[in-house]
PDB file of C-alpha atoms in Angstrom:
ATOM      1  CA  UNK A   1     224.484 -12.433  82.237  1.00 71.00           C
ATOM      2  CA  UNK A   2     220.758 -11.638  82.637  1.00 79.00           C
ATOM      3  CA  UNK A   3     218.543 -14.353  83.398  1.00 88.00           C
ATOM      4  CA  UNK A   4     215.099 -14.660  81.453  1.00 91.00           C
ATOM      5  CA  UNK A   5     212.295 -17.234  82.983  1.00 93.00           C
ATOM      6  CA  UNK A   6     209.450 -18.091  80.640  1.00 94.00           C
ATOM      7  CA  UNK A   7     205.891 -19.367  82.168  1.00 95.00           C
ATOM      8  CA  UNK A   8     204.295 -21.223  79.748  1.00 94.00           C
ATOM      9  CA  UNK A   9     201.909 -24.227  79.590  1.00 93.00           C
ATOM     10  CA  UNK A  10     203.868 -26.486  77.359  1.00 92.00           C
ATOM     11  CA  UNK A  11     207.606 -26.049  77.570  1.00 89.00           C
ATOM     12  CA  UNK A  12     207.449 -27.302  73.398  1.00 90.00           C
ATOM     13  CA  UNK A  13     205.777 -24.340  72.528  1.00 90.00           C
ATOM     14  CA  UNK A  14     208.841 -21.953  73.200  1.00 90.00           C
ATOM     15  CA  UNK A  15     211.823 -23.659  71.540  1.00 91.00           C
ATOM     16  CA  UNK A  16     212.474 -21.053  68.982  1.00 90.00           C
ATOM     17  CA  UNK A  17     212.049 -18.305  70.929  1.00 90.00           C
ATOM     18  CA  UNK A  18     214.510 -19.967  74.282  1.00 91.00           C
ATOM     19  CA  UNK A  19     217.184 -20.582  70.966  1.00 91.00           C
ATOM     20  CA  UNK A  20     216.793 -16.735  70.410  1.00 89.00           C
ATOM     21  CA  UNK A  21     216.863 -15.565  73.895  1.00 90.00           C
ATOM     22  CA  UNK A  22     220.140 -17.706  74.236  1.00 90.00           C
ATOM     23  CA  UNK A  23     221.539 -16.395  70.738  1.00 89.00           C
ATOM     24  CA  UNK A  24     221.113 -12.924  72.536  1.00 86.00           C
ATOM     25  CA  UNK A  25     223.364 -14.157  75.370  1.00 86.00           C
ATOM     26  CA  UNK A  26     220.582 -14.846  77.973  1.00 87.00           C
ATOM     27  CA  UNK A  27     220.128 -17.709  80.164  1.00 91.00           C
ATOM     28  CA  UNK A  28     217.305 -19.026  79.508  1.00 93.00           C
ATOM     29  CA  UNK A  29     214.398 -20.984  82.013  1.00 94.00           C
ATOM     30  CA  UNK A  30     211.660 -22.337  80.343  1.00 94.00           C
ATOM     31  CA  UNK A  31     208.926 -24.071  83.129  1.00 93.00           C
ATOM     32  CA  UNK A  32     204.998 -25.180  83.448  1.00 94.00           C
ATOM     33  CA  UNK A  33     205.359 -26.415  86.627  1.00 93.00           C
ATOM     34  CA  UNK A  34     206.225 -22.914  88.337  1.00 93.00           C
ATOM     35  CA  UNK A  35     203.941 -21.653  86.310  1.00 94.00           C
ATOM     36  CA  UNK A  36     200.925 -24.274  88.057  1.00 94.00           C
ATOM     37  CA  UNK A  37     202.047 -23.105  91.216  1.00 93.00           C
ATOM     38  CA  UNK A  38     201.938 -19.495  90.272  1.00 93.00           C
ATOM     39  CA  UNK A  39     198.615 -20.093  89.413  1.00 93.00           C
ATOM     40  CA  UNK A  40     197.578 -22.443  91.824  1.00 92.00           C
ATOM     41  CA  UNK A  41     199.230 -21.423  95.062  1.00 91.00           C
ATOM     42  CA  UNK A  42     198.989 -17.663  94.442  1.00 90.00           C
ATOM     43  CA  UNK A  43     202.129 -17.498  96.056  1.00 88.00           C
ATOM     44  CA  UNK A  44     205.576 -15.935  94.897  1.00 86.00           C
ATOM     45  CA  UNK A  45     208.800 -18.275  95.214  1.00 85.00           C
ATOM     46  CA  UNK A  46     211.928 -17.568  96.439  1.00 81.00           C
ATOM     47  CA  UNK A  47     213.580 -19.292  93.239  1.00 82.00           C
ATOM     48  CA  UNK A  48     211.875 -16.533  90.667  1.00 84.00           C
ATOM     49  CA  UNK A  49     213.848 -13.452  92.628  1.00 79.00           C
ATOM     50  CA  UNK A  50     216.614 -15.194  90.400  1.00 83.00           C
ATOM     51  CA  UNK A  51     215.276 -13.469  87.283  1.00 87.00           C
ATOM     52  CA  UNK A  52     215.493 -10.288  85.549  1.00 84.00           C
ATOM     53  CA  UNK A  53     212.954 -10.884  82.956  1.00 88.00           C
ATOM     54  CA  UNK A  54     209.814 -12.872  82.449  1.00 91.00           C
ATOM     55  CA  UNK A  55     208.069 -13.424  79.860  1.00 92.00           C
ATOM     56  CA  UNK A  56     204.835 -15.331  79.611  1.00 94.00           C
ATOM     57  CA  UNK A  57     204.264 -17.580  76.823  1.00 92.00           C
ATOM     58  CA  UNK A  58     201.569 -17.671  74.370  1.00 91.00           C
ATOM     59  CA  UNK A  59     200.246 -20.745  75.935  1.00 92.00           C
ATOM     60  CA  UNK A  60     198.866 -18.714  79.179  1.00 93.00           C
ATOM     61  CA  UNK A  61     195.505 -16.379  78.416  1.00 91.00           C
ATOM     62  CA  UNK A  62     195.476 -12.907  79.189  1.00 89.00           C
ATOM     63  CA  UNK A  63     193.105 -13.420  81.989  1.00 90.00           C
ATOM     64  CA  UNK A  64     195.629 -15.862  83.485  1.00 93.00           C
ATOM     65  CA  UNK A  65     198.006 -13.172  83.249  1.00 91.00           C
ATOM     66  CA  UNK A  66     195.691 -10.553  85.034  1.00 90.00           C
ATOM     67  CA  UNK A  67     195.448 -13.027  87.758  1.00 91.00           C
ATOM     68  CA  UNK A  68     199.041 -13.695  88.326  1.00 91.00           C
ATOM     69  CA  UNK A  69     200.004  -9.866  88.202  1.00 88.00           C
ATOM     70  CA  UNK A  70     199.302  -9.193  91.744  1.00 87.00           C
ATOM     71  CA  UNK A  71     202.074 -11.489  92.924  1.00 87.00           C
ATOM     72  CA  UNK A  72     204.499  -9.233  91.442  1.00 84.00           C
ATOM     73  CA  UNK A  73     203.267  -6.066  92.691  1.00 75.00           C
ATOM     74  CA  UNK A  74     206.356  -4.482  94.389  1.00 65.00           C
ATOM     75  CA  UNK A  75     209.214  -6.638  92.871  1.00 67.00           C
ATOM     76  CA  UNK A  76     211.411  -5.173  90.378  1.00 61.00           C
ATOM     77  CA  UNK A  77     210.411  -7.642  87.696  1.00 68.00           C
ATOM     78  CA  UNK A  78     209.905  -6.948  83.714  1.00 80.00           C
ATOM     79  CA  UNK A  79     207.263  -8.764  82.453  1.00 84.00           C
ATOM     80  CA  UNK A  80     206.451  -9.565  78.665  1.00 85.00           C
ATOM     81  CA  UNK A  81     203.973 -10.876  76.892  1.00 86.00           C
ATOM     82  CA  UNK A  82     204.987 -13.092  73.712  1.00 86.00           C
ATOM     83  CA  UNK A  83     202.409 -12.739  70.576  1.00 81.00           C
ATOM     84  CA  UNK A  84     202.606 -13.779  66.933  1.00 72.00           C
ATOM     85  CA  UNK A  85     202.113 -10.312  65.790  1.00 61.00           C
ATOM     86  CA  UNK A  86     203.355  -6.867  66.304  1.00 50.00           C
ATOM     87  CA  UNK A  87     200.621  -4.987  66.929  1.00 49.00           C
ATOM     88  CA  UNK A  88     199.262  -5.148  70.777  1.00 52.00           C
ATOM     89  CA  UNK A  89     195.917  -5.852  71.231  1.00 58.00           C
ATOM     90  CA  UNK A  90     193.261  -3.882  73.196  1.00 62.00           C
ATOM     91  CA  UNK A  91     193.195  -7.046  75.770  1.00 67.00           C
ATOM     92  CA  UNK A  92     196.594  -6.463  75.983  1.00 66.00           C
ATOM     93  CA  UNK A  93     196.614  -2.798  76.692  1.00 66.00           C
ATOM     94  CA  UNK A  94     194.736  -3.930  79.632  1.00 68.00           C
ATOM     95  CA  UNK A  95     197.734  -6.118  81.002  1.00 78.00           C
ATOM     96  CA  UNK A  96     199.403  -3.016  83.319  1.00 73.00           C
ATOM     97  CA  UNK A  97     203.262  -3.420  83.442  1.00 74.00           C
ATOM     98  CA  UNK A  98     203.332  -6.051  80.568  1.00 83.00           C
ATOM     99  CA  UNK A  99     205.058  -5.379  77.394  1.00 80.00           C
ATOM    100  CA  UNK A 100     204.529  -6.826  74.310  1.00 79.00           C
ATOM    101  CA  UNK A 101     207.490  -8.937  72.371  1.00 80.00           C
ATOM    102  CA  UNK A 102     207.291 -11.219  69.369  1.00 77.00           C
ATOM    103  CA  UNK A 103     209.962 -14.093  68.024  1.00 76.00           C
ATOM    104  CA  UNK A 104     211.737 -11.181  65.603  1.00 77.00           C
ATOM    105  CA  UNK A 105     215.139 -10.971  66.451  1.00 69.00           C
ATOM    106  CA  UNK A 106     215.496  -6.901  66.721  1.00 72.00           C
ATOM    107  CA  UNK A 107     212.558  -6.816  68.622  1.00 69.00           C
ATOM    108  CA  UNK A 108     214.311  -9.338  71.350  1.00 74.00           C
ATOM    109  CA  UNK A 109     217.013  -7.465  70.961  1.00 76.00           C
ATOM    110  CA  UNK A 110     216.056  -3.937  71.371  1.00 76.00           C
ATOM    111  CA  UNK A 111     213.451  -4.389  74.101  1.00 73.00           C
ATOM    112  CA  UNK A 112     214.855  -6.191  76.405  1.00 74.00           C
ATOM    113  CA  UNK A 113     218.117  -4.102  76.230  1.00 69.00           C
ATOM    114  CA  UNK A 114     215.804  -1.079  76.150  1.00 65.00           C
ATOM    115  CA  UNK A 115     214.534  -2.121  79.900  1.00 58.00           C
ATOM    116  CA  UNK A 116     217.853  -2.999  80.941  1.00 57.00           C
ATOM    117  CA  UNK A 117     218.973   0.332  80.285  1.00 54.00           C
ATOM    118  CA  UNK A 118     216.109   2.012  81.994  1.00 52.00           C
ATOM    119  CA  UNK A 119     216.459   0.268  85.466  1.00 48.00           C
ATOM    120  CA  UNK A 120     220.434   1.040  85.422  1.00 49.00           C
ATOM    121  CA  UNK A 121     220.106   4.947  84.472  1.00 47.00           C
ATOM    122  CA  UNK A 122     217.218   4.481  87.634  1.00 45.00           C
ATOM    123  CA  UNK A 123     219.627   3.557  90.009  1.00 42.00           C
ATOM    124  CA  UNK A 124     221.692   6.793  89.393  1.00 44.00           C
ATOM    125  CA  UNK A 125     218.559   9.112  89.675  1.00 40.00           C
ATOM    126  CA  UNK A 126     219.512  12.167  92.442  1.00 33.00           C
ATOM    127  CA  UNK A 127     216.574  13.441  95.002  1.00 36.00           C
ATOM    128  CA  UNK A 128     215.308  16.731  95.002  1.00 36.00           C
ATOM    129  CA  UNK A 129     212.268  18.479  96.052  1.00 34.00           C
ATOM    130  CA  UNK A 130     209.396  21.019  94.619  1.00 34.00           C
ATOM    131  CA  UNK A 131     206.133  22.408  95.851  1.00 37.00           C
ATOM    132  CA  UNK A 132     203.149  20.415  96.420  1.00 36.00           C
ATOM    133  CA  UNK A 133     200.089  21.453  96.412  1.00 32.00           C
ATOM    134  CA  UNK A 134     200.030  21.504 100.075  1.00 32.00           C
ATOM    135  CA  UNK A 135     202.622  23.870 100.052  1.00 35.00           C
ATOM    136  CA  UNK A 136     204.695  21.453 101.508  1.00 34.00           C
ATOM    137  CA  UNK A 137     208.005  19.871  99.802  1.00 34.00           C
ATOM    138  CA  UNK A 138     208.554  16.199  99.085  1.00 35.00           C
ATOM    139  CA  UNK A 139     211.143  14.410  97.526  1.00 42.00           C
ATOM    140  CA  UNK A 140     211.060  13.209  93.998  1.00 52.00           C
ATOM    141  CA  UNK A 141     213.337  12.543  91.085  1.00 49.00           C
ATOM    142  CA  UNK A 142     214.880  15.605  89.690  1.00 51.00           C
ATOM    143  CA  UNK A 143     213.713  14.596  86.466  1.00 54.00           C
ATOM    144  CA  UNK A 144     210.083  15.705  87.424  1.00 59.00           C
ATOM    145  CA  UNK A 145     210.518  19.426  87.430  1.00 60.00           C
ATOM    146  CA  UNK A 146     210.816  19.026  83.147  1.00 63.00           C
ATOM    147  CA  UNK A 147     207.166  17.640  83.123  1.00 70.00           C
ATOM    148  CA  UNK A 148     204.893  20.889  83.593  1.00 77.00           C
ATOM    149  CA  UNK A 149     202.309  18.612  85.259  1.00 80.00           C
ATOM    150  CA  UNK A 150     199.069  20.602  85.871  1.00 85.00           C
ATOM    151  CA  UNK A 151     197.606  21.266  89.573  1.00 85.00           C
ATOM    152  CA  UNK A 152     195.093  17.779  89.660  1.00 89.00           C
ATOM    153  CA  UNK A 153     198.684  15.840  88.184  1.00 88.00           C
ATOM    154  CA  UNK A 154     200.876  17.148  90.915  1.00 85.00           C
ATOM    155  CA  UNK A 155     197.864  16.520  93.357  1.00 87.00           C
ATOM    156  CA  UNK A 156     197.685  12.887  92.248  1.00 90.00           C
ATOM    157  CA  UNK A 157     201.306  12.644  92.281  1.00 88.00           C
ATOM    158  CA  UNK A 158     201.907  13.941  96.009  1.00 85.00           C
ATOM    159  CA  UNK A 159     199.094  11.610  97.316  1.00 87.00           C
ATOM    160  CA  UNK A 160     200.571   8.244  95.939  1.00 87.00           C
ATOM    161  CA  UNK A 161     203.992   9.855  96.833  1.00 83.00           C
ATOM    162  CA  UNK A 162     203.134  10.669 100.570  1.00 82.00           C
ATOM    163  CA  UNK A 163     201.224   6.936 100.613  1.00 83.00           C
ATOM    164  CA  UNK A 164     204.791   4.875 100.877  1.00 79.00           C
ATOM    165  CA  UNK A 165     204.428   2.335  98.047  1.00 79.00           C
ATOM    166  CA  UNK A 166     200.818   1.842  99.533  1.00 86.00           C
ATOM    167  CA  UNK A 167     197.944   1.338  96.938  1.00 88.00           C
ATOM    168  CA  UNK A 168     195.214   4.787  96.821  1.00 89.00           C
ATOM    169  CA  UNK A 169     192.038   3.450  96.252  1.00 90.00           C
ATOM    170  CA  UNK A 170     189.893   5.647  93.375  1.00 90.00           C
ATOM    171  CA  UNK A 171     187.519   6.805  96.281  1.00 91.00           C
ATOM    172  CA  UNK A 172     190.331   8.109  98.010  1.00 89.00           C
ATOM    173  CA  UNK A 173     191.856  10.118  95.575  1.00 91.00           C
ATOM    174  CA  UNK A 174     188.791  11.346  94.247  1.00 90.00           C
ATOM    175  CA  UNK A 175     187.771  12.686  97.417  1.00 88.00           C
ATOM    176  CA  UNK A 176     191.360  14.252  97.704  1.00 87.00           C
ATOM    177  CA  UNK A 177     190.596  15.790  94.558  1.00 88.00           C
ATOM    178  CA  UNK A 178     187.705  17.091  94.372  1.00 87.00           C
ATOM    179  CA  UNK A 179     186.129  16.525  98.130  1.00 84.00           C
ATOM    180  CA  UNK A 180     182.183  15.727  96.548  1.00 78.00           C
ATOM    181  CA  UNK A 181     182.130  12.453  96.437  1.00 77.00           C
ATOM    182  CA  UNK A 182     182.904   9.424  93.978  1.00 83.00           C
ATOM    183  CA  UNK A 183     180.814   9.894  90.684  1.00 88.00           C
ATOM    184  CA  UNK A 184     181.401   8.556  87.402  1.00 89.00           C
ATOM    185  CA  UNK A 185     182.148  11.516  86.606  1.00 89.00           C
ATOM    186  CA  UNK A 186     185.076  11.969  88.899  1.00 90.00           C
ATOM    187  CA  UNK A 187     185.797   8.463  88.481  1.00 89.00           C
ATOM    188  CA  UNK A 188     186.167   9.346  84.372  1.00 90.00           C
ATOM    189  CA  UNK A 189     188.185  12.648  84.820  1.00 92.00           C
ATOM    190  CA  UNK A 190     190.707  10.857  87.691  1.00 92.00           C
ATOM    191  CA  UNK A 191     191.659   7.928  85.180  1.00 91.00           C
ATOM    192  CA  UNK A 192     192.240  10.454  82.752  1.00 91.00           C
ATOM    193  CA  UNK A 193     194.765  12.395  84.581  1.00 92.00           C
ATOM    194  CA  UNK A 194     196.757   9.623  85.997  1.00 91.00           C
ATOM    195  CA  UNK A 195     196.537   8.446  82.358  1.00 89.00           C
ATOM    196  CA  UNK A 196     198.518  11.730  81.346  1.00 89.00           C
ATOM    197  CA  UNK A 197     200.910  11.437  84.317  1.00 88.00           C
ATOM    198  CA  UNK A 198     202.073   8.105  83.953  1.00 85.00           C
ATOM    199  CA  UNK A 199     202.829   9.076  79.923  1.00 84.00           C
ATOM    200  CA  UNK A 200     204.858  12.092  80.976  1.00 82.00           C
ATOM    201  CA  UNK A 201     206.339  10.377  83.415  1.00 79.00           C
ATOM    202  CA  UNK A 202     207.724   7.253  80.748  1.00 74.00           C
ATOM    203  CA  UNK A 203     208.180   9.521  78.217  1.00 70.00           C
ATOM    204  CA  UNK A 204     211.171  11.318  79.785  1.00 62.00           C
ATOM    205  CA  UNK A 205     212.365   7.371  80.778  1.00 56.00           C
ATOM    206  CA  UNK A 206     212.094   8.179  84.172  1.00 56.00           C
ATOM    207  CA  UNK A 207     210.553   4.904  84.858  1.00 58.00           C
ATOM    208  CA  UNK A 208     208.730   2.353  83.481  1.00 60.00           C
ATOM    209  CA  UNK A 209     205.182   1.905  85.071  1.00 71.00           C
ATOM    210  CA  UNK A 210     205.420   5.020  87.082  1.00 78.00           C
ATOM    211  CA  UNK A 211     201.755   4.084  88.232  1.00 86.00           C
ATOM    212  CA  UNK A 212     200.379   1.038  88.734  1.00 86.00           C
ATOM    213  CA  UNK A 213     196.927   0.108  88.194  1.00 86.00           C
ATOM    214  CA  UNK A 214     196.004  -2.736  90.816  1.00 84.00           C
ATOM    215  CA  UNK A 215     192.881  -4.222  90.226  1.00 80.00           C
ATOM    216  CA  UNK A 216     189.843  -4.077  92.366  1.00 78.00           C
ATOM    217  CA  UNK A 217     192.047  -1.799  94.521  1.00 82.00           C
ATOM    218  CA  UNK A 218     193.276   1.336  93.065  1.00 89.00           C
ATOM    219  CA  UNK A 219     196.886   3.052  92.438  1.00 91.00           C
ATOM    220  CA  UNK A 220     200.443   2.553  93.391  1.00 88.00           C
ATOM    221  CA  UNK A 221     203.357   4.443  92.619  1.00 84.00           C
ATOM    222  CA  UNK A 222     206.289   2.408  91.420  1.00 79.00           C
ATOM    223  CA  UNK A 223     208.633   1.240  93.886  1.00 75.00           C
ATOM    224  CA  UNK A 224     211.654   3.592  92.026  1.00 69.00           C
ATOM    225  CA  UNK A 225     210.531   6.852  93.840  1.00 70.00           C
ATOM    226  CA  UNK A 226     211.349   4.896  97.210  1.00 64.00           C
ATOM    227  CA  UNK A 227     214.284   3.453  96.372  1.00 58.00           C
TER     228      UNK A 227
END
C-alpha cells in the first residue's frame, strides 16, 4: 500500500479529499505540525522518507511551496499540488516538480497511478552509451537515442550528466555553450533549450522532471540517470 502525506495548514480543510485518497486504497497522513517544521526548521525529517506521495494542501501558498522545494531536491518524492480547478495556473507552472490534482475522483485516480507507473518502468531502464559532443561516450538510458536532440541539447545534456547529480549554474553552462560570456541573450536561448530537452525527455516517460530547475542556483539532472 502506498502511503500519501498531506501538508496543510488546517488538517479540516482536507477531509474529503483524505476520504478519497483512502477510497483509492491509500494510507492516508494528514499534518500541520510537520508542515511548521518544514517551514520553520528548513530541515527534512527522517519520518517523511515514509511516503511515496505528497501533496500540499490548498491551505499552503505557492510561495510557501517554492520555499519548501529545496528540501526535497534529491529524494525520490512526488509532489502535488491540490486546487479547486482543473486548469493549472501560470503561478503554478512555476512550481518545478509539482503536479497539479483536484478532489475529482479519476483525476486521483489516474495521476497518482500514472506516477506510480513511471518510477517502476524507471527502475528497469538498461544503460547504454552514445556520442557526446566531446567525442567522448557516457552512459545514459537507452531510451535517449529515440529523441533526435540537436547539438546545444546533447551539449546541455552531457554537462549536467558528467556533473554527478550536482546543480550547473546558468553561467556555467552558458559559458560551456557558447564560451562569450553570460548575456540575456544566452541566458534566453539556454532556458529555451533545456525547456525542449526536459519535454522530449517526459514525453517518451523516461522520467518525470528530467531537469530540475533550482532556484537562485541553476540545473540538476534528476537523480534517475544515477541510479
Amino acid at each position: 500500500m502506498e502511503h500519501v502525506l498531506i501538508l496543510t495548514r488546517n488538517i479540516l480543510s482536507d477531509g474529503e479529499l483524505q476520504e478519497k485518497l483512502q477510497f483509492l486504497n491509500y494510507e492516508v497522513f494528514c499534518s500541520s505540525s510537520l508542515f511548521d517544521y518544514l517551514i520553520y526548521q528548513q530541515k527534512y525529517p527522517d519520518l517523511m522518507g515514509h511516503f511515496q506521495f505528497i501533496i500540499f494542501s490548498e491551505t499552503v501558498s505557492n510561495a510557501e511551496i517554492k520555499l519548501l522545494l529545496p528540501l526535497f531536491r534529491n529524494k525520490t518524492k512526488l509532489l502535488f499540488r491540490k486546487t479547486d480547478d482543473t486548469s493549472e495556473s501560470e503561478e503554478l507552472k512555476k512550481l518545478e516538480g509539482v503536479t497539479s490534482i483536484n478532489l475529482k475522483t479519476d483525476s486521483l485516480r489516474e495521476k497518482l497511478m500514472d506516477t506510480k507507473y513511471l518510477h517502476a518502468n524507471q527502475a528497469n531502464f538498461r544503460k547504454t552509451g552514445i556520442d557526446s559532443s566531446f567525442d567522448r561516450k557516457i552512459k545514459i538510458p537507452e531510451q535517449l537515442d529515440q529523441l533526435n536532440l540537436s547539438r546545444l541539447e546533447k551539449k546541455v545534456f552531457n554537462e549536467l550528466y558528467n556533473s554527478n547529480g550536482e546543480v550547473i549554474t546558468r553561467e556555467e553552462l552558458c559559458n560551456s555553450l557558447w564560451g562569450t560570456g553570460v548575456t540575456n541573450s544566452h541566458l534566453s536561448h539556454l532556458s529555451s533549450v533545456v525547456k525542449k530537452l526536459r519535454k522530449k525527455i517526459e514525453k517518451i516517460d523516461l522520467t518525470e522532471e528530467a531537469i530540475r530547475t533550482v532556484w537562485g542556483e541553476g540545473y540538476q539532472l534528476s537523480p534517475d540517470f544515477f541510479a
